[in-house]
PDB file of C-alpha atoms in Angstrom:
ATOM      1  CA  MET A   1       3.275   4.787  13.008  1.00 96.00           C
ATOM      2  CA  LYS A   2       4.672   1.247  13.340  1.00 98.00           C
ATOM      3  CA  ILE A   3       6.827  -0.304  10.671  1.00 98.00           C
ATOM      4  CA  GLY A   4       7.092  -4.132  10.660  1.00 98.00           C
ATOM      5  CA  LEU A   5      10.373  -5.606   9.932  1.00 98.00           C
ATOM      6  CA  ASP A   6      11.266  -9.293   9.733  1.00 97.00           C
ATOM      7  CA  ILE A   7      14.732  -9.714  11.421  1.00 96.00           C
ATOM      8  CA  MET A   8      15.185 -13.347  10.356  1.00 95.00           C
ATOM      9  CA  GLY A   9      15.077 -12.498   6.446  1.00 91.00           C
ATOM     10  CA  GLY A  10      18.283 -12.405   4.596  1.00 89.00           C
ATOM     11  CA  ASP A  11      21.664 -14.246   4.141  1.00 89.00           C
ATOM     12  CA  PHE A  12      23.146 -12.137   7.008  1.00 90.00           C
ATOM     13  CA  ALA A  13      20.175 -12.210   9.179  1.00 89.00           C
ATOM     14  CA  PRO A  14      19.635 -11.350  12.033  1.00 95.00           C
ATOM     15  CA  LYS A  15      22.775  -9.275  12.613  1.00 95.00           C
ATOM     16  CA  ALA A  16      22.353  -7.250   9.352  1.00 95.00           C
ATOM     17  CA  THR A  17      18.796  -6.699   9.782  1.00 96.00           C
ATOM     18  CA  VAL A  18      18.972  -5.769  13.433  1.00 97.00           C
ATOM     19  CA  LEU A  19      21.925  -3.238  12.941  1.00 97.00           C
ATOM     20  CA  GLY A  20      19.712  -2.006   9.834  1.00 96.00           C
ATOM     21  CA  ALA A  21      16.943  -1.509  12.180  1.00 97.00           C
ATOM     22  CA  ILE A  22      18.818   0.722  14.630  1.00 97.00           C
ATOM     23  CA  GLU A  23      20.144   2.938  12.151  1.00 96.00           C
ATOM     24  CA  ALA A  24      16.827   3.442  10.739  1.00 96.00           C
ATOM     25  CA  GLN A  25      15.344   4.071  14.051  1.00 95.00           C
ATOM     26  CA  LYS A  26      17.843   6.837  14.526  1.00 94.00           C
ATOM     27  CA  ALA A  27      16.416   8.468  11.433  1.00 95.00           C
ATOM     28  CA  LEU A  28      12.567   8.027  12.529  1.00 95.00           C
ATOM     29  CA  LEU A  29      10.518  10.801  14.296  1.00 93.00           C
ATOM     30  CA  PRO A  30       8.828  10.434  17.792  1.00 92.00           C
ATOM     31  CA  GLY A  31       5.642   8.447  17.291  1.00 93.00           C
ATOM     32  CA  GLN A  32       7.414   6.186  14.446  1.00 96.00           C
ATOM     33  CA  LYS A  33       8.545   2.950  15.644  1.00 96.00           C
ATOM     34  CA  ILE A  34       9.918  -0.140  14.087  1.00 98.00           C
ATOM     35  CA  VAL A  35       8.256  -3.831  15.250  1.00 98.00           C
ATOM     36  CA  LEU A  36      10.839  -6.288  14.992  1.00 98.00           C
ATOM     37  CA  PHE A  37       9.442  -9.932  13.851  1.00 98.00           C
ATOM     38  CA  GLY A  38      11.839 -12.630  14.875  1.00 96.00           C
ATOM     39  CA  ASP A  39      14.047 -14.285  17.613  1.00 95.00           C
ATOM     40  CA  LYS A  40      14.145 -11.656  20.533  1.00 95.00           C
ATOM     41  CA  ASP A  41      17.000 -13.633  22.081  1.00 94.00           C
ATOM     42  CA  GLN A  42      19.158 -13.108  19.204  1.00 95.00           C
ATOM     43  CA  ALA A  43      18.174  -9.521  18.544  1.00 95.00           C
ATOM     44  CA  LEU A  44      18.566  -8.196  22.300  1.00 95.00           C
ATOM     45  CA  PRO A  45      22.365  -8.743  22.667  1.00 95.00           C
ATOM     46  CA  LEU A  46      23.017  -7.134  19.240  1.00 95.00           C
ATOM     47  CA  ILE A  47      20.859  -4.102  20.236  1.00 96.00           C
ATOM     48  CA  SER A  48      22.706  -3.983  23.666  1.00 92.00           C
ATOM     49  CA  GLU A  49      26.234  -4.336  22.084  1.00 92.00           C
ATOM     50  CA  ASN A  50      25.423  -1.205  20.113  1.00 91.00           C
ATOM     51  CA  GLY A  51      24.431   0.776  23.156  1.00 90.00           C
ATOM     52  CA  ILE A  52      20.828   1.153  22.151  1.00 92.00           C
ATOM     53  CA  ASP A  53      18.041   0.827  24.616  1.00 92.00           C
ATOM     54  CA  PRO A  54      15.938  -2.054  23.849  1.00 93.00           C
ATOM     55  CA  GLU A  55      12.716  -0.098  24.410  1.00 92.00           C
ATOM     56  CA  VAL A  56      12.979   1.892  21.492  1.00 94.00           C
ATOM     57  CA  PHE A  57      11.654  -1.298  19.417  1.00 96.00           C
ATOM     58  CA  GLU A  58       8.522  -3.397  19.789  1.00 97.00           C
ATOM     59  CA  TYR A  59       8.894  -7.253  19.502  1.00 97.00           C
ATOM     60  CA  ILE A  60       6.954 -10.187  18.169  1.00 97.00           C
ATOM     61  CA  HIS A  61       9.009 -13.039  19.241  1.00 96.00           C
ATOM     62  CA  THR A  62       9.040 -16.222  17.050  1.00 92.00           C
ATOM     63  CA  THR A  63      12.046 -18.903  16.515  1.00 84.00           C
ATOM     64  CA  GLU A  64      10.264 -20.065  13.439  1.00 87.00           C
ATOM     65  CA  MET A  65      11.554 -18.822  10.001  1.00 88.00           C
ATOM     66  CA  ILE A  66      10.784 -19.296   6.102  1.00 91.00           C
ATOM     67  CA  GLY A  67      14.025 -20.256   4.415  1.00 87.00           C
ATOM     68  CA  MET A  68      15.215 -18.866   1.278  1.00 86.00           C
ATOM     69  CA  GLY A  69      14.850 -22.125  -0.631  1.00 84.00           C
ATOM     70  CA  GLU A  70      11.560 -23.158   0.741  1.00 86.00           C
ATOM     71  CA  HIS A  71       8.561 -23.469  -1.122  1.00 89.00           C
ATOM     72  CA  ALA A  72       6.474 -20.185  -0.814  1.00 85.00           C
ATOM     73  CA  ALA A  73       2.949 -21.367  -0.337  1.00 87.00           C
ATOM     74  CA  LYS A  74       3.672 -24.471   1.519  1.00 87.00           C
ATOM     75  CA  ALA A  75       6.038 -22.530   4.001  1.00 87.00           C
ATOM     76  CA  VAL A  76       3.607 -19.648   4.348  1.00 89.00           C
ATOM     77  CA  LEU A  77       0.705 -22.349   5.134  1.00 86.00           C
ATOM     78  CA  GLN A  78       2.694 -24.863   7.222  1.00 87.00           C
ATOM     79  CA  LYS A  79       4.829 -22.090   9.362  1.00 90.00           C
ATOM     80  CA  PRO A  80       2.020 -19.620  10.664  1.00 90.00           C
ATOM     81  CA  ASN A  81       4.375 -18.670  13.454  1.00 91.00           C
ATOM     82  CA  SER A  82       7.150 -17.851  11.251  1.00 95.00           C
ATOM     83  CA  SER A  83       8.444 -14.180  11.157  1.00 96.00           C
ATOM     84  CA  ILE A  84       6.940 -13.616   7.812  1.00 95.00           C
ATOM     85  CA  SER A  85       3.691 -15.082   8.517  1.00 95.00           C
ATOM     86  CA  LEU A  86       3.103 -13.189  11.828  1.00 96.00           C
ATOM     87  CA  GLY A  87       4.251  -9.988  10.129  1.00 97.00           C
ATOM     88  CA  PHE A  88       1.427 -10.276   7.471  1.00 96.00           C
ATOM     89  CA  GLN A  89      -0.868 -11.464  10.110  1.00 96.00           C
ATOM     90  CA  HIS A  90      -0.146  -8.005  12.194  1.00 97.00           C
ATOM     91  CA  LEU A  91      -0.579  -6.133   9.024  1.00 97.00           C
ATOM     92  CA  LYS A  92      -3.952  -7.540   8.126  1.00 97.00           C
ATOM     93  CA  ASP A  93      -5.065  -6.896  11.544  1.00 97.00           C
ATOM     94  CA  GLY A  94      -3.920  -3.071  11.318  1.00 96.00           C
ATOM     95  CA  HIS A  95      -1.216  -3.698  14.315  1.00 97.00           C
ATOM     96  CA  ILE A  96       1.453  -2.393  12.021  1.00 98.00           C
ATOM     97  CA  ASP A  97       1.278  -0.065   8.972  1.00 98.00           C
ATOM     98  CA  ALA A  98       3.852  -1.447   6.773  1.00 98.00           C
ATOM     99  CA  PHE A  99       5.932  -4.737   6.479  1.00 98.00           C
ATOM    100  CA  SER A 100       9.309  -5.554   5.088  1.00 97.00           C
ATOM    101  CA  SER A 101      11.654  -8.335   4.783  1.00 96.00           C
ATOM    102  CA  ALA A 102      14.778  -9.145   2.766  1.00 94.00           C
ATOM    103  CA  GLY A 103      13.790 -13.112   3.043  1.00 92.00           C
ATOM    104  CA  ASN A 104      11.877 -15.240   0.873  1.00 93.00           C
ATOM    105  CA  THR A 105      10.733 -13.332  -2.195  1.00 92.00           C
ATOM    106  CA  GLY A 106       7.880 -15.878  -2.884  1.00 93.00           C
ATOM    107  CA  ALA A 107       6.702 -15.957   0.615  1.00 94.00           C
ATOM    108  CA  MET A 108       6.306 -12.313   0.693  1.00 95.00           C
ATOM    109  CA  LEU A 109       4.317 -12.353  -2.289  1.00 94.00           C
ATOM    110  CA  VAL A 110       2.245 -15.109  -1.195  1.00 94.00           C
ATOM    111  CA  GLY A 111       1.655 -13.356   2.304  1.00 94.00           C
ATOM    112  CA  ALA A 112       0.792 -10.136   0.860  1.00 96.00           C
ATOM    113  CA  MET A 113      -1.852 -11.833  -2.022  1.00 94.00           C
ATOM    114  CA  PHE A 114      -3.462 -13.651   0.977  1.00 92.00           C
ATOM    115  CA  SER A 115      -3.245 -11.475   3.753  1.00 94.00           C
ATOM    116  CA  VAL A 116      -3.794  -7.859   3.009  1.00 95.00           C
ATOM    117  CA  LYS A 117      -4.931  -8.690  -0.641  1.00 96.00           C
ATOM    118  CA  PRO A 118      -4.846  -6.826  -3.702  1.00 97.00           C
ATOM    119  CA  VAL A 119      -6.640  -3.381  -3.982  1.00 98.00           C
ATOM    120  CA  ALA A 120     -10.008  -3.962  -5.388  1.00 97.00           C
ATOM    121  CA  GLY A 121      -9.956  -3.618  -9.082  1.00 97.00           C
ATOM    122  CA  VAL A 122      -5.978  -4.307  -9.466  1.00 97.00           C
ATOM    123  CA  ILE A 123      -5.720  -7.565 -11.413  1.00 97.00           C
ATOM    124  CA  ARG A 124      -2.205  -8.625 -10.514  1.00 96.00           C
ATOM    125  CA  PRO A 125       0.136  -6.554  -8.034  1.00 97.00           C
ATOM    126  CA  ALA A 126       3.752  -5.938  -9.186  1.00 97.00           C
ATOM    127  CA  ILE A 127       6.916  -5.450  -7.925  1.00 97.00           C
ATOM    128  CA  ALA A 128       8.686  -2.239  -8.772  1.00 97.00           C
ATOM    129  CA  THR A 129      12.425  -1.240  -8.796  1.00 95.00           C
ATOM    130  CA  ASN A 130      14.643   1.768  -9.059  1.00 94.00           C
ATOM    131  CA  VAL A 131      16.672   2.071 -12.461  1.00 93.00           C
ATOM    132  CA  PRO A 132      19.545   4.597 -12.380  1.00 92.00           C
ATOM    133  CA  LYS A 133      19.648   7.500 -15.066  1.00 93.00           C
ATOM    134  CA  LEU A 134      22.541   8.283 -16.819  1.00 90.00           C
ATOM    135  CA  LYS A 135      22.338  12.219 -16.161  1.00 85.00           C
ATOM    136  CA  SER A 136      20.915  12.034 -12.548  1.00 86.00           C
ATOM    137  CA  GLY A 137      17.946  10.404 -10.603  1.00 88.00           C
ATOM    138  CA  PHE A 138      16.384   6.957 -11.652  1.00 92.00           C
ATOM    139  CA  GLY A 139      13.256   5.758 -13.205  1.00 95.00           C
ATOM    140  CA  ILE A 140      10.692   3.186 -11.966  1.00 97.00           C
ATOM    141  CA  MET A 141      10.714  -0.438 -13.821  1.00 97.00           C
ATOM    142  CA  LEU A 142       7.687  -2.878 -12.888  1.00 97.00           C
ATOM    143  CA  ASP A 143       7.013  -5.709 -12.858  1.00 95.00           C
ATOM    144  CA  VAL A 144      10.465  -7.361 -12.172  1.00 95.00           C
ATOM    145  CA  GLY A 145       9.586 -10.725 -11.095  1.00 92.00           C
ATOM    146  CA  ALA A 146       5.932 -11.261  -9.699  1.00 93.00           C
ATOM    147  CA  ASN A 147       4.397 -12.039 -13.122  1.00 94.00           C
ATOM    148  CA  ALA A 148       6.514 -13.934 -15.560  1.00 93.00           C
ATOM    149  CA  ASP A 149       3.535 -14.188 -17.689  1.00 94.00           C
ATOM    150  CA  CYS A 150       0.989 -11.166 -18.381  1.00 96.00           C
ATOM    151  CA  LYS A 151      -1.858 -10.204 -20.341  1.00 97.00           C
ATOM    152  CA  PRO A 152      -2.092  -6.735 -21.864  1.00 98.00           C
ATOM    153  CA  ASP A 153      -4.643  -5.298 -19.320  1.00 97.00           C
ATOM    154  CA  VAL A 154      -2.255  -6.522 -16.574  1.00 98.00           C
ATOM    155  CA  LEU A 155       0.324  -4.533 -18.338  1.00 98.00           C
ATOM    156  CA  ALA A 156      -1.617  -1.445 -18.862  1.00 98.00           C
ATOM    157  CA  GLN A 157      -2.274  -1.442 -15.031  1.00 98.00           C
ATOM    158  CA  PHE A 158       1.286  -1.765 -14.187  1.00 98.00           C
ATOM    159  CA  GLY A 159       1.750   1.506 -16.308  1.00 98.00           C
ATOM    160  CA  ILE A 160      -0.931   3.093 -13.600  1.00 98.00           C
ATOM    161  CA  LEU A 161       0.586   1.723 -10.441  1.00 98.00           C
ATOM    162  CA  GLY A 162       4.205   2.847 -11.742  1.00 98.00           C
ATOM    163  CA  SER A 163       2.866   6.427 -12.719  1.00 98.00           C
ATOM    164  CA  LEU A 164       1.243   6.632  -9.161  1.00 98.00           C
ATOM    165  CA  TYR A 165       4.356   5.533  -7.300  1.00 97.00           C
ATOM    166  CA  ALA A 166       6.443   8.047  -9.273  1.00 97.00           C
ATOM    167  CA  GLU A 167       4.219  10.845  -8.693  1.00 97.00           C
ATOM    168  CA  HIS A 168       3.115  10.162  -4.968  1.00 97.00           C
ATOM    169  CA  VAL A 169       6.294   8.446  -3.509  1.00 96.00           C
ATOM    170  CA  TYR A 170       9.267  10.192  -5.355  1.00 95.00           C
ATOM    171  CA  ASN A 171       7.371  13.324  -6.191  1.00 95.00           C
ATOM    172  CA  VAL A 172       7.802  13.134 -10.119  1.00 96.00           C
ATOM    173  CA  GLN A 173       5.259  15.466 -11.856  1.00 95.00           C
ATOM    174  CA  ASN A 174       3.299  14.103 -14.827  1.00 96.00           C
ATOM    175  CA  PRO A 175       5.681  10.819 -14.905  1.00 97.00           C
ATOM    176  CA  LYS A 176       6.433   9.693 -18.467  1.00 98.00           C
ATOM    177  CA  VAL A 177       5.401   6.067 -18.968  1.00 98.00           C
ATOM    178  CA  ALA A 178       7.078   3.842 -21.548  1.00 98.00           C
ATOM    179  CA  LEU A 179       6.422   0.267 -22.789  1.00 98.00           C
ATOM    180  CA  MET A 180       9.435  -1.755 -23.085  1.00 97.00           C
ATOM    181  CA  ASN A 181       9.625  -3.265 -26.601  1.00 97.00           C
ATOM    182  CA  ILE A 182      12.223  -4.379 -29.456  1.00 96.00           C
ATOM    183  CA  GLY A 183      11.246  -1.397 -31.396  1.00 94.00           C
ATOM    184  CA  GLU A 184       9.670   2.200 -31.083  1.00 92.00           C
ATOM    185  CA  GLU A 185       7.218   1.876 -33.710  1.00 92.00           C
ATOM    186  CA  GLU A 186       3.552   1.174 -32.447  1.00 90.00           C
ATOM    187  CA  GLU A 187       3.260  -2.083 -34.591  1.00 90.00           C
ATOM    188  CA  LYS A 188       6.746  -3.667 -33.180  1.00 92.00           C
ATOM    189  CA  GLY A 189       6.802  -6.602 -30.616  1.00 93.00           C
ATOM    190  CA  ASN A 190       5.272  -9.772 -29.696  1.00 95.00           C
ATOM    191  CA  VAL A 191       1.377 -10.242 -29.464  1.00 96.00           C
ATOM    192  CA  LEU A 192       1.489  -9.032 -25.642  1.00 96.00           C
ATOM    193  CA  THR A 193       3.153  -5.759 -26.447  1.00 97.00           C
ATOM    194  CA  GLN A 194       1.094  -4.987 -29.523  1.00 97.00           C
ATOM    195  CA  ALA A 195      -1.954  -5.622 -27.707  1.00 97.00           C
ATOM    196  CA  THR A 196      -0.859  -3.448 -24.713  1.00 97.00           C
ATOM    197  CA  PHE A 197       0.023  -0.327 -26.546  1.00 97.00           C
ATOM    198  CA  PRO A 198      -3.333   0.830 -27.560  1.00 97.00           C
ATOM    199  CA  LEU A 199      -4.551   0.183 -24.073  1.00 97.00           C
ATOM    200  CA  LEU A 200      -1.826   2.510 -22.660  1.00 97.00           C
ATOM    201  CA  GLN A 201      -2.857   5.104 -25.150  1.00 96.00           C
ATOM    202  CA  LYS A 202      -6.623   5.130 -23.697  1.00 95.00           C
ATOM    203  CA  THR A 203      -5.410   5.705 -20.172  1.00 95.00           C
ATOM    204  CA  ASN A 204      -4.905   9.466 -18.803  1.00 95.00           C
ATOM    205  CA  LEU A 205      -1.279   8.477 -18.332  1.00 97.00           C
ATOM    206  CA  ASN A 206       1.434  10.528 -19.735  1.00 98.00           C
ATOM    207  CA  PHE A 207       2.200   7.628 -22.265  1.00 98.00           C
ATOM    208  CA  VAL A 208       5.253   8.126 -24.182  1.00 97.00           C
ATOM    209  CA  GLY A 209       5.201   4.945 -26.584  1.00 97.00           C
ATOM    210  CA  ASN A 210       7.675   2.093 -26.922  1.00 98.00           C
ATOM    211  CA  ILE A 211      11.115   2.264 -25.878  1.00 97.00           C
ATOM    212  CA  GLU A 212      14.101  -0.157 -26.523  1.00 96.00           C
ATOM    213  CA  GLY A 213      16.659  -1.908 -23.971  1.00 94.00           C
ATOM    214  CA  ARG A 214      19.083   0.892 -24.998  1.00 94.00           C
ATOM    215  CA  ASP A 215      16.684   3.431 -23.526  1.00 95.00           C
ATOM    216  CA  LEU A 216      16.530   1.940 -20.185  1.00 94.00           C
ATOM    217  CA  PHE A 217      19.104   4.413 -18.530  1.00 94.00           C
ATOM    218  CA  ASN A 218      18.108   7.675 -20.418  1.00 94.00           C
ATOM    219  CA  ASP A 219      15.617  10.186 -19.774  1.00 94.00           C
ATOM    220  CA  LYS A 220      13.054   8.722 -22.430  1.00 96.00           C
ATOM    221  CA  ALA A 221      10.706   7.484 -19.521  1.00 97.00           C
ATOM    222  CA  ASP A 222      10.095   7.799 -15.873  1.00 97.00           C
ATOM    223  CA  VAL A 223       8.079   4.630 -15.701  1.00 98.00           C
ATOM    224  CA  ILE A 224       9.088   1.375 -17.584  1.00 98.00           C
ATOM    225  CA  VAL A 225       6.446  -0.956 -18.153  1.00 98.00           C
ATOM    226  CA  CYS A 226       7.118  -4.600 -18.818  1.00 97.00           C
ATOM    227  CA  ASP A 227       6.202  -8.377 -17.778  1.00 97.00           C
ATOM    228  CA  GLY A 228       7.998  -9.905 -14.721  1.00 96.00           C
ATOM    229  CA  PHE A 229      10.148 -12.306 -16.861  1.00 96.00           C
ATOM    230  CA  THR A 230      11.468  -9.343 -18.958  1.00 96.00           C
ATOM    231  CA  GLY A 231      11.903  -7.223 -15.932  1.00 96.00           C
ATOM    232  CA  ASN A 232      13.856  -9.629 -13.959  1.00 94.00           C
ATOM    233  CA  VAL A 233      16.254 -10.367 -16.540  1.00 95.00           C
ATOM    234  CA  MET A 234      17.040  -6.813 -17.073  1.00 92.00           C
ATOM    235  CA  LEU A 235      17.119  -6.150 -13.343  1.00 91.00           C
ATOM    236  CA  LYS A 236      19.655  -8.718 -12.823  1.00 89.00           C
ATOM    237  CA  LEU A 237      21.918  -7.474 -15.726  1.00 89.00           C
ATOM    238  CA  ALA A 238      21.754  -3.944 -14.014  1.00 86.00           C
ATOM    239  CA  GLU A 239      22.715  -5.380 -10.833  1.00 85.00           C
ATOM    240  CA  THR A 240      25.646  -7.145 -12.435  1.00 87.00           C
ATOM    241  CA  PHE A 241      27.110  -3.825 -13.838  1.00 83.00           C
ATOM    242  CA  TYR A 242      27.608  -2.636 -10.195  1.00 83.00           C
ATOM    243  CA  ILE A 243      29.446  -5.877  -9.105  1.00 86.00           C
ATOM    244  CA  LEU A 244      31.829  -5.977 -12.317  1.00 89.00           C
ATOM    245  CA  THR A 245      32.721  -2.199 -11.723  1.00 87.00           C
ATOM    246  CA  LEU A 246      33.832  -3.084  -8.019  1.00 87.00           C
ATOM    247  CA  LYS A 247      35.466  -6.125  -9.467  1.00 91.00           C
ATOM    248  CA  LYS A 248      37.500  -3.935 -12.132  1.00 89.00           C
ATOM    249  CA  GLY A 249      37.973  -1.220  -9.611  1.00 89.00           C
ATOM    250  CA  PHE A 250      36.062   1.176 -11.679  1.00 87.00           C
ATOM    251  CA  LYS A 251      35.114   4.184  -9.955  1.00 84.00           C
ATOM    252  CA  ASP A 252      32.218   6.135 -11.493  1.00 84.00           C
ATOM    253  CA  GLU A 253      29.160   8.025 -10.094  1.00 85.00           C
ATOM    254  CA  PHE A 254      26.716   6.523 -12.557  1.00 87.00           C
ATOM    255  CA  PHE A 255      27.623   2.969 -11.765  1.00 84.00           C
ATOM    256  CA  ASP A 256      27.591   3.823  -7.906  1.00 83.00           C
ATOM    257  CA  ARG A 257      23.831   4.318  -8.425  1.00 84.00           C
ATOM    258  CA  PHE A 258      23.371   0.835  -9.340  1.00 84.00           C
ATOM    259  CA  ASN A 259      24.139  -0.108  -5.354  1.00 79.00           C
ATOM    260  CA  TYR A 260      20.954  -1.708  -4.584  1.00 77.00           C
ATOM    261  CA  GLU A 261      21.717  -0.490  -0.652  1.00 78.00           C
ATOM    262  CA  GLN A 262      20.494   3.030  -1.307  1.00 80.00           C
ATOM    263  CA  TYR A 263      17.132   2.084  -2.635  1.00 81.00           C
ATOM    264  CA  GLY A 264      16.567  -0.274   0.137  1.00 83.00           C
ATOM    265  CA  GLY A 265      13.945  -2.705  -1.451  1.00 90.00           C
ATOM    266  CA  SER A 266      11.306  -3.357  -3.882  1.00 94.00           C
ATOM    267  CA  PRO A 267       7.713  -2.381  -2.915  1.00 97.00           C
ATOM    268  CA  ILE A 268       4.695  -4.918  -3.962  1.00 97.00           C
ATOM    269  CA  LEU A 269       2.545  -2.284  -5.980  1.00 98.00           C
ATOM    270  CA  GLY A 270      -1.128  -3.068  -5.687  1.00 97.00           C
ATOM    271  CA  VAL A 271      -1.871  -4.469  -2.380  1.00 98.00           C
ATOM    272  CA  ASN A 272      -3.762  -2.868   0.534  1.00 97.00           C
ATOM    273  CA  ALA A 273      -0.641  -2.017   2.489  1.00 97.00           C
ATOM    274  CA  PRO A 274       2.895  -0.996   2.091  1.00 98.00           C
ATOM    275  CA  VAL A 275       4.983  -4.423   1.626  1.00 98.00           C
ATOM    276  CA  LEU A 276       8.588  -4.155   0.777  1.00 97.00           C
ATOM    277  CA  ILE A 277      10.933  -6.839  -0.447  1.00 96.00           C
ATOM    278  CA  GLY A 278      14.727  -6.580   0.221  1.00 93.00           C
ATOM    279  CA  HIS A 279      17.452  -8.062  -1.456  1.00 89.00           C
ATOM    280  CA  GLY A 280      18.700 -11.318  -0.003  1.00 86.00           C
ATOM    281  CA  ILE A 281      22.160 -10.083   0.597  1.00 85.00           C
ATOM    282  CA  SER A 282      20.986  -6.755   2.276  1.00 88.00           C
ATOM    283  CA  SER A 283      23.410  -4.800   4.198  1.00 91.00           C
ATOM    284  CA  PRO A 284      22.554  -2.878   7.418  1.00 95.00           C
ATOM    285  CA  GLU A 285      22.464   0.146   5.010  1.00 94.00           C
ATOM    286  CA  ALA A 286      19.940  -1.367   2.697  1.00 93.00           C
ATOM    287  CA  ILE A 287      17.637  -2.635   5.442  1.00 95.00           C
ATOM    288  CA  LYS A 288      17.799   0.833   6.942  1.00 96.00           C
ATOM    289  CA  ASN A 289      16.766   2.443   3.257  1.00 95.00           C
ATOM    290  CA  MET A 290      14.059  -0.245   3.170  1.00 96.00           C
ATOM    291  CA  VAL A 291      12.268   0.714   6.573  1.00 97.00           C
ATOM    292  CA  LEU A 292      12.754   4.438   5.802  1.00 96.00           C
ATOM    293  CA  LEU A 293      10.924   3.795   2.204  1.00 96.00           C
ATOM    294  CA  CYS A 294       8.166   2.013   4.315  1.00 97.00           C
ATOM    295  CA  ARG A 295       7.931   5.208   6.167  1.00 97.00           C
ATOM    296  CA  THR A 296       7.437   7.492   2.928  1.00 96.00           C
ATOM    297  CA  MET A 297       5.171   5.316   1.471  1.00 97.00           C
ATOM    298  CA  ILE A 298       2.777   5.416   4.728  1.00 97.00           C
ATOM    299  CA  GLU A 299       3.363   9.346   5.014  1.00 97.00           C
ATOM    300  CA  ALA A 300       2.260   9.705   1.180  1.00 96.00           C
ATOM    301  CA  GLU A 301      -0.815   7.739   1.947  1.00 97.00           C
ATOM    302  CA  PHE A 302       0.034   5.764  -1.396  1.00 97.00           C
ATOM    303  CA  VAL A 303      -2.298   2.905  -0.994  1.00 97.00           C
ATOM    304  CA  ASP A 304      -5.094   5.363  -0.635  1.00 97.00           C
ATOM    305  CA  LYS A 305      -3.922   6.840  -4.055  1.00 97.00           C
ATOM    306  CA  ILE A 306      -4.155   3.439  -5.785  1.00 97.00           C
ATOM    307  CA  LYS A 307      -7.582   2.775  -4.067  1.00 97.00           C
ATOM    308  CA  GLU A 308      -8.488   5.988  -5.536  1.00 96.00           C
ATOM    309  CA  ALA A 309      -7.208   5.648  -8.943  1.00 96.00           C
ATOM    310  CA  PHE A 310      -8.826   2.001  -9.190  1.00 95.00           C
ATOM    311  CA  LYS A 311     -12.389   2.950  -7.734  1.00 87.00           C
TER     312      LYS A 311
END
């Protein structure tokens, strides 16, 4: 097993990414290896300073990188030797089994769509995220940014992708799937949600109907389906809860679970290989957990589960 990591992506790269890779490697088993994409000359001193044998990693050296503010599609095309572009080329060629980065989200989406491509039958891949639940654990919300505008059949597929992810990666049996709406009644919502509701009813999913924003953190659903615009707004609001509790000096177990670090990264569901996007401010702990989530997705043969469902 080989897990690709872009060490140039993120606000604190390459230090945070390399330190995260070191911690992740400690948790990996024999035969599981991290491949570092980026400036090897910057990575080696950091590795040596921490008393680690550089040979535990593989390296794809490049000094070119895609900045956080660059136009995604142009950057991927114009920088074929960047850490992100090379990562996806190796993923496409089968040299690595997964690829992850805390760098430019748009570039990660473009790279995934044009290298490994969507699974046959998947209309639009989605970005999923974890949402803490008040009692314990967390739910899965998607999409949270890949698709600001959606059609009903796309949302229905998000329900399938999210259900597969909850079941096979997080071992949630028969996950409850709900549609985010402005009311619980079937006829509530805008044209999109009204048209999506009956499509979800016709699937083999454990569809429990509509939920409202106040249900985001309770146990009504394990998988919350929404368009990327709505999901991204809710995600950013949820992230703010954790920041506010820190600023106010408020310590609480529930709000501690809003800390992005423990979830590592957000997967792009529906493409032909595990691809994870980390938070731009990812710490070493977040990078470590992103790499380990890659491992979990590989071990679960998650992409094969999607292919089977959409056959």
